[in-house]
Each structure stands twice: as C-alpha cells, then as structure tokens.
C-alpha cells in the first residue's frame, strides 16, 4: 500500500468510530429522556396515591362516628 492509501484507511476507521460514538450518544440520550419521563410518571403516581390514601383515611374517620351512633353508642 502506498502512503496515501493508509490515510484513506485511517480516515475510514476514524469515520466509523465517530459514527458509532455518535450513535451510542444518541441512544444514551434517548434512554435518559425515557428514564426522566418514567420518573416523572412515578412521582405523579406517588402523589395521587398519597392523596387517595388521605381521602380514604378522612372518609374512614367520618364514618366511624356515624357507625357508633347507628349502633347506639355516643
């Protein structure tokens, strides 16, 4: 091979490595975006769960005195 052919091969190798690196970077960014979206969804569901638990507890506290009265209690 002549010297100019080595430069072509080297340039091709560098190009392939660059394309693979850029591809990996794109995949990593997509994964990070997906994880961030899923984390936001988890956070939202946790808030909704906490609100639902609070509502159930409030309803149970309101029904407890009504049940005692119905049974002839206080």
CSV table of C-alpha atoms in Angstrom, one decimal:
chain,number,residue,atom,x,y,z
A,1,UNK,CA,0.0,0.0,0.0
A,2,UNK,CA,1.1,3.5,-0.7
A,3,UNK,CA,1.1,6.2,2.0
A,4,UNK,CA,-2.0,7.8,0.5
A,5,UNK,CA,-3.9,4.5,0.8
A,6,UNK,CA,-3.1,4.4,4.5
A,7,UNK,CA,-4.5,7.8,5.0
A,8,UNK,CA,-7.7,6.7,3.3
A,9,UNK,CA,-8.0,3.6,5.6
A,10,UNK,CA,-7.2,5.6,8.7
A,11,UNK,CA,-9.8,8.2,7.7
A,12,UNK,CA,-12.4,5.5,7.2
A,13,UNK,CA,-11.6,3.9,10.6
A,14,UNK,CA,-11.9,7.3,12.2
A,15,UNK,CA,-15.2,7.9,10.4
A,16,UNK,CA,-16.7,4.6,11.5
A,17,UNK,CA,-15.6,5.2,15.1
A,18,UNK,CA,-17.2,8.6,15.0
A,19,UNK,CA,-20.4,7.3,13.6
A,20,UNK,CA,-20.6,4.6,16.3
A,21,UNK,CA,-19.8,7.1,19.0
A,22,UNK,CA,-22.5,9.4,17.9
A,23,UNK,CA,-25.0,6.6,17.6
A,24,UNK,CA,-24.1,5.5,21.2
A,25,UNK,CA,-24.6,9.1,22.4
A,26,UNK,CA,-28.0,9.3,20.7
A,27,UNK,CA,-29.1,6.0,22.3
A,28,UNK,CA,-27.9,7.2,25.7
A,29,UNK,CA,-29.8,10.5,25.4
A,30,UNK,CA,-32.9,8.6,24.4
A,31,UNK,CA,-32.6,6.3,27.4
A,32,UNK,CA,-32.1,9.3,29.7
A,33,UNK,CA,-35.1,11.0,28.3
A,34,UNK,CA,-37.2,7.8,28.8
A,35,UNK,CA,-36.0,7.4,32.4
A,36,UNK,CA,-36.8,11.0,33.1
A,37,UNK,CA,-40.3,10.5,31.7
A,38,UNK,CA,-40.8,7.4,33.7
A,39,UNK,CA,-39.5,9.0,36.9
A,40,UNK,CA,-42.0,11.9,36.4
A,41,UNK,CA,-44.8,9.4,36.0
A,42,UNK,CA,-43.7,7.6,39.2
A,43,UNK,CA,-43.6,10.9,41.1
A,44,UNK,CA,-47.1,11.8,39.8
A,45,UNK,CA,-48.5,8.4,40.8
A,46,UNK,CA,-47.0,8.6,44.2
A,47,UNK,CA,-48.7,12.0,44.7
A,48,UNK,CA,-52.0,10.5,43.5
A,49,UNK,CA,-51.6,7.5,45.8
A,50,UNK,CA,-50.9,9.8,48.8
A,51,UNK,CA,-54.0,11.8,48.0
A,52,UNK,CA,-56.1,8.7,47.7
A,53,UNK,CA,-54.8,7.3,51.0
A,54,UNK,CA,-55.6,10.6,52.7
A,55,UNK,CA,-59.1,10.6,51.3
A,56,UNK,CA,-59.7,7.1,52.4
A,57,UNK,CA,-58.5,7.9,55.9
A,58,UNK,CA,-60.7,11.0,56.0
A,59,UNK,CA,-63.7,9.0,54.9
A,60,UNK,CA,-63.0,6.3,57.5
A,61,UNK,CA,-62.8,8.9,60.3
A,62,UNK,CA,-66.1,10.4,59.2
A,63,UNK,CA,-67.8,7.1,59.0
A,64,UNK,CA,-66.5,5.9,62.4
A,65,UNK,CA,-68.7,8.3,64.5
A,66,UNK,CA,-71.7,7.5,62.2
A,67,UNK,CA,-71.2,3.8,62.8
A,68,UNK,CA,-71.1,4.3,66.6
A,69,UNK,CA,-74.3,6.3,66.5
A,70,UNK,CA,-76.0,3.7,64.4
A,71,UNK,CA,-75.0,1.1,67.0
A,72,UNK,CA,-76.5,3.1,69.8
A,73,UNK,CA,-73.2,4.5,71.0
A,74,UNK,CA,-72.1,8.0,71.7
